[in-house]
Amino acid sequence: MPTKTKESMIVGNWKMYKTLAEAEAFVKGLTSTQTAYLAVPFTLLQPLTKIIPSHVVLGAQNMNDASEGAFTGEVSARMIKDAGAKFVILGHSERRTFFKEDNAFIQRKVERAINEKIEVILCVGETLEEHEGKKTEEVLKKQLLESLGKVSAFDLISIAYEPVWAIGTGHACDPEVAQNIHHYLHTLAPKVSKILYGGSVKPDNAAAYLKEKDINGLLIGGASLNVESFDKILSLT
Ligand code: PGA
């Protein structure tokens, strides 16, 4: 069972925010020298590789499952890798909800990313209705096992537990509740070494998650857009 022996993984998810000028200002303002992962819009990958310090790792927020083809508007694993992505977020709840991505599609993307040796952060999380209906474990198990499929390259996979009701709402999951869920997820996927928590993480609640035994890092949306708040969270690791 993974423990807290390794440094916590702190990941910023910029979603559909920031022009190049805004991203450059963010990178210039970063004072922390802790390893930081930044999942940026496709358009920022290549230009940011030229200006990021060596402790910042760039990644993408999505990709297509096909190697290439006539898929207007889509971006492949090889393309994000070519543009400088070392990792990719897959199965984020915004992709599942707004773009109707299902576990089978996400599973094909996981396989494709791994074939390209791109690290994967696979997101799982229950809705408020499922949470209130006490279906959390059942929902997470299905999402996780179906999205992982038969992959075996566990060194390239991290999981992010992001309760849908906590994303962007200011209603973060209680750290002890999250700890129990992380423990459950670690038992479902014992070979995955990092399970991150995400959902309304801010500088003032981040430490409470990081001290929990089975929470191995954080996936941060809103608070990663502001360099001072992201810096503060990084300084806690
Ligand atoms: P939030 O987003 O930190 O703004 O809640 C988290 C995420 O969507 O990854």
mmCIF file of C-alpha atoms and ligand atoms in Angstrom:
data_model
loop_
_atom_site.group_PDB
_atom_site.id
_atom_site.type_symbol
_atom_site.label_atom_id
_atom_site.label_comp_id
_atom_site.label_asym_id
_atom_site.label_seq_id
_atom_site.Cartn_x
_atom_site.Cartn_y
_atom_site.Cartn_z
ATOM 1 C CA MET A 1 0.000 0.000 0.000
ATOM 2 C CA PRO A 2 1.503 3.369 -0.986
ATOM 3 C CA THR A 3 2.507 5.667 1.822
ATOM 4 C CA LYS A 4 3.686 9.230 2.232
ATOM 5 C CA THR A 5 7.300 8.474 1.422
ATOM 6 C CA LYS A 6 7.303 10.477 -1.792
ATOM 7 C CA GLU A 7 6.884 14.201 -2.281
ATOM 8 C CA SER A 8 3.274 15.281 -2.838
ATOM 9 C CA MET A 9 2.346 15.921 -6.452
ATOM 10 C CA ILE A 10 0.852 19.376 -6.971
ATOM 11 C CA VAL A 11 -0.979 19.848 -10.253
ATOM 12 C CA GLY A 12 -2.590 23.017 -11.566
ATOM 13 C CA ASN A 13 -5.412 22.644 -14.085
ATOM 14 C CA TRP A 14 -5.830 25.888 -15.982
ATOM 15 C CA LYS A 15 -8.914 24.711 -17.888
ATOM 16 C CA MET A 16 -9.877 27.189 -20.655
ATOM 17 C CA TYR A 17 -8.061 30.151 -19.141
ATOM 18 C CA LYS A 18 -5.004 32.230 -20.064
ATOM 19 C CA THR A 19 -3.540 33.732 -23.197
ATOM 20 C CA LEU A 20 0.198 33.446 -23.790
ATOM 21 C CA ALA A 21 0.875 36.867 -22.232
ATOM 22 C CA GLU A 22 -1.091 35.876 -19.111
ATOM 23 C CA ALA A 23 0.730 32.553 -18.907
ATOM 24 C CA GLU A 24 4.113 34.240 -19.261
ATOM 25 C CA ALA A 25 3.274 36.628 -16.424
ATOM 26 C CA PHE A 26 2.299 33.631 -14.260
ATOM 27 C CA VAL A 27 5.571 31.797 -14.958
ATOM 28 C CA LYS A 28 7.581 34.949 -14.226
ATOM 29 C CA GLY A 29 5.760 35.388 -10.930
ATOM 30 C CA LEU A 30 6.351 31.841 -9.689
ATOM 31 C CA THR A 31 8.761 31.924 -6.766
ATOM 32 C CA SER A 32 8.497 28.368 -5.438
ATOM 33 C CA THR A 33 11.147 25.906 -6.552
ATOM 34 C CA GLN A 34 9.053 22.840 -5.699
ATOM 35 C CA THR A 35 8.161 20.562 -8.568
ATOM 36 C CA ALA A 36 4.909 21.851 -10.046
ATOM 37 C CA TYR A 37 2.739 20.240 -12.707
ATOM 38 C CA LEU A 38 0.725 22.553 -14.930
ATOM 39 C CA ALA A 39 -2.024 21.276 -17.234
ATOM 40 C CA VAL A 40 -2.371 24.094 -19.734
ATOM 41 C CA PRO A 41 -4.490 24.742 -22.849
ATOM 42 C CA PHE A 42 -3.043 23.151 -26.024
ATOM 43 C CA THR A 43 -2.108 26.564 -27.408
ATOM 44 C CA LEU A 44 0.263 27.241 -24.520
ATOM 45 C CA LEU A 45 2.203 23.973 -24.489
ATOM 46 C CA GLN A 46 4.875 24.712 -27.047
ATOM 47 C CA PRO A 47 5.528 28.368 -26.179
ATOM 48 C CA LEU A 48 5.718 27.629 -22.454
ATOM 49 C CA THR A 49 8.354 24.908 -22.921
ATOM 50 C CA LYS A 50 10.716 27.732 -23.865
ATOM 51 C CA ILE A 51 10.246 29.725 -20.662
ATOM 52 C CA ILE A 52 9.408 27.340 -17.822
ATOM 53 C CA PRO A 53 12.003 26.607 -15.154
ATOM 54 C CA SER A 54 13.161 22.980 -14.882
ATOM 55 C CA HIS A 55 10.964 22.235 -11.849
ATOM 56 C CA VAL A 56 7.766 22.961 -13.808
ATOM 57 C CA VAL A 57 6.305 20.023 -15.735
ATOM 58 C CA LEU A 58 3.850 20.812 -18.512
ATOM 59 C CA GLY A 59 0.878 18.697 -19.473
ATOM 60 C CA ALA A 60 -2.348 18.759 -21.476
ATOM 61 C CA GLN A 61 -5.931 18.580 -20.219
ATOM 62 C CA ASN A 62 -7.233 16.185 -22.850
ATOM 63 C CA MET A 63 -6.373 14.364 -26.074
ATOM 64 C CA ASN A 64 -8.094 12.083 -28.579
ATOM 65 C CA ASP A 65 -7.884 8.301 -28.436
ATOM 66 C CA ALA A 66 -6.925 7.784 -32.093
ATOM 67 C CA SER A 67 -3.313 7.906 -33.269
ATOM 68 C CA GLU A 68 -4.253 10.254 -36.114
ATOM 69 C CA GLY A 69 -7.045 10.678 -38.640
ATOM 70 C CA ALA A 70 -9.869 12.786 -39.996
ATOM 71 C CA PHE A 71 -11.155 14.073 -36.652
ATOM 72 C CA THR A 72 -11.666 17.793 -37.141
ATOM 73 C CA GLY A 73 -10.711 19.835 -34.111
ATOM 74 C CA GLU A 74 -9.084 16.991 -32.188
ATOM 75 C CA VAL A 75 -5.520 16.719 -30.889
ATOM 76 C CA SER A 76 -3.580 13.447 -30.623
ATOM 77 C CA ALA A 77 -1.226 12.016 -28.020
ATOM 78 C CA ARG A 78 1.720 12.361 -30.395
ATOM 79 C CA MET A 79 0.846 16.012 -30.975
ATOM 80 C CA ILE A 80 0.727 16.939 -27.297
ATOM 81 C CA LYS A 81 3.964 15.081 -26.708
ATOM 82 C CA ASP A 82 5.560 16.863 -29.635
ATOM 83 C CA ALA A 83 4.385 20.183 -28.172
ATOM 84 C CA GLY A 84 6.032 19.430 -24.809
ATOM 85 C CA ALA A 85 3.405 17.655 -22.690
ATOM 86 C CA LYS A 86 4.843 15.154 -20.213
ATOM 87 C CA PHE A 87 1.448 14.251 -18.807
ATOM 88 C CA VAL A 88 -2.241 14.477 -19.645
ATOM 89 C CA ILE A 89 -5.396 14.759 -17.530
ATOM 90 C CA LEU A 90 -7.990 12.221 -18.703
ATOM 91 C CA GLY A 91 -11.584 11.712 -17.644
ATOM 92 C CA HIS A 92 -12.043 15.069 -15.929
ATOM 93 C CA SER A 93 -15.666 15.496 -14.855
ATOM 94 C CA GLU A 94 -16.050 18.500 -17.164
ATOM 95 C CA ARG A 95 -15.114 16.215 -20.089
ATOM 96 C CA ARG A 96 -17.448 13.491 -18.853
ATOM 97 C CA THR A 97 -20.344 15.925 -18.369
ATOM 98 C CA PHE A 98 -20.069 18.561 -21.116
ATOM 99 C CA PHE A 99 -18.509 16.371 -23.810
ATOM 100 C CA LYS A 100 -20.238 13.106 -22.893
ATOM 101 C CA GLU A 101 -17.046 11.098 -22.503
ATOM 102 C CA ASP A 102 -17.684 7.605 -21.193
ATOM 103 C CA ASN A 103 -15.390 5.127 -19.467
ATOM 104 C CA ALA A 104 -14.743 3.143 -22.658
ATOM 105 C CA PHE A 105 -13.563 6.251 -24.525
ATOM 106 C CA ILE A 106 -11.448 7.335 -21.565
ATOM 107 C CA GLN A 107 -9.933 3.852 -21.378
ATOM 108 C CA ARG A 108 -8.837 4.045 -25.019
ATOM 109 C CA LYS A 109 -7.239 7.405 -24.316
ATOM 110 C CA VAL A 110 -5.407 6.001 -21.277
ATOM 111 C CA GLU A 111 -3.982 3.227 -23.445
ATOM 112 C CA ARG A 112 -2.986 5.640 -26.175
ATOM 113 C CA ALA A 113 -1.236 7.995 -23.756
ATOM 114 C CA ILE A 114 0.667 5.125 -22.187
ATOM 115 C CA ASN A 115 1.740 3.816 -25.567
ATOM 116 C CA GLU A 116 3.233 7.247 -26.155
ATOM 117 C CA LYS A 117 4.863 7.188 -22.681
ATOM 118 C CA ILE A 118 2.831 10.184 -21.537
ATOM 119 C CA GLU A 119 1.951 10.148 -17.841
ATOM 120 C CA VAL A 120 -1.781 10.005 -17.132
ATOM 121 C CA ILE A 121 -3.779 11.654 -14.376
ATOM 122 C CA LEU A 122 -7.056 9.772 -14.472
ATOM 123 C CA CYS A 123 -9.951 11.600 -12.801
ATOM 124 C CA VAL A 124 -12.842 9.909 -11.049
ATOM 125 C CA GLY A 125 -15.593 11.374 -8.910
ATOM 126 C CA GLU A 126 -19.224 11.052 -7.923
ATOM 127 C CA THR A 127 -22.032 13.575 -8.435
ATOM 128 C CA LEU A 128 -23.914 15.156 -5.537
ATOM 129 C CA GLU A 129 -26.867 12.873 -6.138
ATOM 130 C CA GLU A 130 -24.642 9.795 -6.044
ATOM 131 C CA HIS A 131 -22.887 11.153 -2.972
ATOM 132 C CA GLU A 132 -26.154 11.732 -1.135
ATOM 133 C CA GLY A 133 -27.453 8.353 -2.295
ATOM 134 C CA LYS A 134 -24.376 6.731 -0.665
ATOM 135 C CA LYS A 135 -23.264 5.395 -4.040
ATOM 136 C CA THR A 136 -19.763 6.917 -3.972
ATOM 137 C CA GLU A 137 -17.786 3.676 -3.711
ATOM 138 C CA GLU A 138 -19.869 1.896 -6.314
ATOM 139 C CA VAL A 139 -19.536 4.795 -8.777
ATOM 140 C CA LEU A 140 -15.805 5.216 -8.232
ATOM 141 C CA LYS A 141 -15.152 1.500 -8.606
ATOM 142 C CA LYS A 142 -16.941 1.387 -11.957
ATOM 143 C CA GLN A 143 -15.250 4.541 -13.261
ATOM 144 C CA LEU A 144 -11.829 3.439 -12.136
ATOM 145 C CA LEU A 145 -11.866 -0.179 -13.243
ATOM 146 C CA GLU A 146 -13.511 0.549 -16.581
ATOM 147 C CA SER A 147 -11.226 3.512 -17.326
ATOM 148 C CA LEU A 148 -8.087 1.599 -16.409
ATOM 149 C CA GLY A 149 -9.097 -1.527 -18.331
ATOM 150 C CA LYS A 150 -6.187 -3.867 -18.803
ATOM 151 C CA VAL A 151 -3.398 -1.304 -18.580
ATOM 152 C CA SER A 152 -0.345 -2.466 -16.723
ATOM 153 C CA ALA A 153 2.044 0.504 -16.910
ATOM 154 C CA PHE A 154 1.101 1.688 -13.426
ATOM 155 C CA ASP A 155 4.278 3.733 -13.084
ATOM 156 C CA LEU A 156 2.743 6.110 -15.653
ATOM 157 C CA ILE A 157 -0.639 6.454 -13.938
ATOM 158 C CA SER A 158 -1.901 8.660 -11.125
ATOM 159 C CA ILE A 159 -5.524 8.951 -10.094
ATOM 160 C CA ALA A 160 -7.322 12.129 -9.062
ATOM 161 C CA TYR A 161 -10.353 11.809 -6.817
ATOM 162 C CA GLU A 162 -12.499 14.820 -7.648
ATOM 163 C CA PRO A 163 -16.035 14.756 -6.247
ATOM 164 C CA VAL A 164 -18.107 16.545 -8.886
ATOM 165 C CA TRP A 165 -19.981 18.485 -6.191
ATOM 166 C CA ALA A 166 -16.699 19.923 -4.913
ATOM 167 C CA ILE A 167 -15.275 21.146 -8.230
ATOM 168 C CA GLY A 168 -15.429 24.915 -8.529
ATOM 169 C CA THR A 169 -18.123 25.169 -5.869
ATOM 170 C CA GLY A 170 -16.170 26.200 -2.772
ATOM 171 C CA HIS A 171 -17.587 23.099 -1.032
ATOM 172 C CA ALA A 172 -14.427 21.066 -0.593
ATOM 173 C CA CYS A 173 -14.727 17.483 0.600
ATOM 174 C CA ASP A 174 -13.898 17.046 4.264
ATOM 175 C CA PRO A 175 -10.227 15.882 4.380
ATOM 176 C CA GLU A 176 -11.049 12.892 6.608
ATOM 177 C CA VAL A 177 -13.826 11.790 4.295
ATOM 178 C CA ALA A 178 -11.444 12.214 1.348
ATOM 179 C CA GLN A 179 -8.810 10.179 3.207
ATOM 180 C CA ASN A 180 -11.244 7.258 3.560
ATOM 181 C CA ILE A 181 -12.121 7.408 -0.110
ATOM 182 C CA HIS A 182 -8.445 7.551 -1.069
ATOM 183 C CA HIS A 183 -7.832 4.514 1.083
ATOM 184 C CA TYR A 184 -10.587 2.702 -0.786
ATOM 185 C CA LEU A 185 -9.169 3.776 -4.163
ATOM 186 C CA HIS A 186 -5.700 2.581 -3.156
ATOM 187 C CA THR A 187 -7.169 -0.837 -2.407
ATOM 188 C CA LEU A 188 -8.934 -0.885 -5.795
ATOM 189 C CA ALA A 189 -5.751 0.094 -7.646
ATOM 190 C CA PRO A 190 -2.893 -1.014 -5.368
ATOM 191 C CA LYS A 191 -0.252 -0.558 -8.052
ATOM 192 C CA VAL A 192 -1.026 3.136 -8.559
ATOM 193 C CA SER A 193 1.298 5.078 -6.290
ATOM 194 C CA LYS A 194 -0.300 8.519 -6.397
ATOM 195 C CA ILE A 195 -3.896 9.414 -5.724
ATOM 196 C CA LEU A 196 -4.548 13.150 -5.717
ATOM 197 C CA TYR A 197 -7.485 15.029 -4.262
ATOM 198 C CA GLY A 198 -9.188 17.775 -6.273
ATOM 199 C CA GLY A 199 -12.203 20.011 -5.684
ATOM 200 C CA SER A 200 -12.080 23.530 -4.214
ATOM 201 C CA VAL A 201 -8.529 23.213 -2.920
ATOM 202 C CA LYS A 202 -7.284 26.625 -1.779
ATOM 203 C CA PRO A 203 -4.174 27.841 0.080
ATOM 204 C CA ASP A 204 -6.049 27.713 3.389
ATOM 205 C CA ASN A 205 -7.325 24.131 3.160
ATOM 206 C CA ALA A 206 -4.535 22.447 1.153
ATOM 207 C CA ALA A 207 -2.414 21.448 4.170
ATOM 208 C CA ALA A 208 -5.289 19.485 5.698
ATOM 209 C CA TYR A 209 -5.345 17.179 2.663
ATOM 210 C CA LEU A 210 -1.587 16.852 2.358
ATOM 211 C CA LYS A 211 -1.258 15.550 5.891
ATOM 212 C CA GLU A 212 -3.618 12.636 5.235
ATOM 213 C CA LYS A 213 -1.828 9.326 4.745
ATOM 214 C CA ASP A 214 -3.432 8.252 1.478
ATOM 215 C CA ILE A 215 -3.658 11.650 -0.209
ATOM 216 C CA ASN A 216 -0.552 11.894 -2.360
ATOM 217 C CA GLY A 217 -1.100 15.252 -3.978
ATOM 218 C CA LEU A 218 -3.611 17.825 -5.174
ATOM 219 C CA LEU A 219 -5.306 18.737 -8.440
ATOM 220 C CA ILE A 220 -6.116 22.418 -8.316
ATOM 221 C CA GLY A 221 -8.346 24.374 -10.672
ATOM 222 C CA GLY A 222 -9.344 27.906 -9.634
ATOM 223 C CA ALA A 223 -6.505 28.454 -7.153
ATOM 224 C CA SER A 224 -3.896 27.470 -9.766
ATOM 225 C CA LEU A 225 -4.800 30.444 -11.948
ATOM 226 C CA ASN A 226 -3.400 32.913 -9.473
ATOM 227 C CA VAL A 227 0.347 32.629 -9.058
ATOM 228 C CA GLU A 228 0.372 33.737 -5.405
ATOM 229 C CA SER A 229 -2.161 31.106 -4.351
ATOM 230 C CA PHE A 230 -0.476 28.380 -6.379
ATOM 231 C CA ASP A 231 2.887 29.355 -4.877
ATOM 232 C CA LYS A 232 1.412 29.176 -1.373
ATOM 233 C CA ILE A 233 0.116 25.663 -1.975
ATOM 234 C CA LEU A 234 3.459 24.572 -3.436
ATOM 235 C CA SER A 235 5.250 25.894 -0.374
ATOM 236 C CA LEU A 236 3.274 23.427 1.798
ATOM 237 C CA THR A 237 4.889 20.374 0.213
HETATM 238 P P1 PGA B 1 -11.334 23.617 -8.520
HETATM 239 O O1 PGA B 1 -11.168 22.616 -9.784
HETATM 240 O O2 PGA B 1 -10.024 23.560 -7.764
HETATM 241 O O3 PGA B 1 -11.575 24.960 -9.144
HETATM 242 O O4 PGA B 1 -12.456 23.117 -7.718
HETATM 243 C C1 PGA B 1 -10.539 21.376 -9.648
HETATM 244 C C2 PGA B 1 -10.512 20.669 -10.978
HETATM 245 O O5 PGA B 1 -11.472 20.791 -11.747
HETATM 246 O O6 PGA B 1 -9.545 19.970 -11.304
#
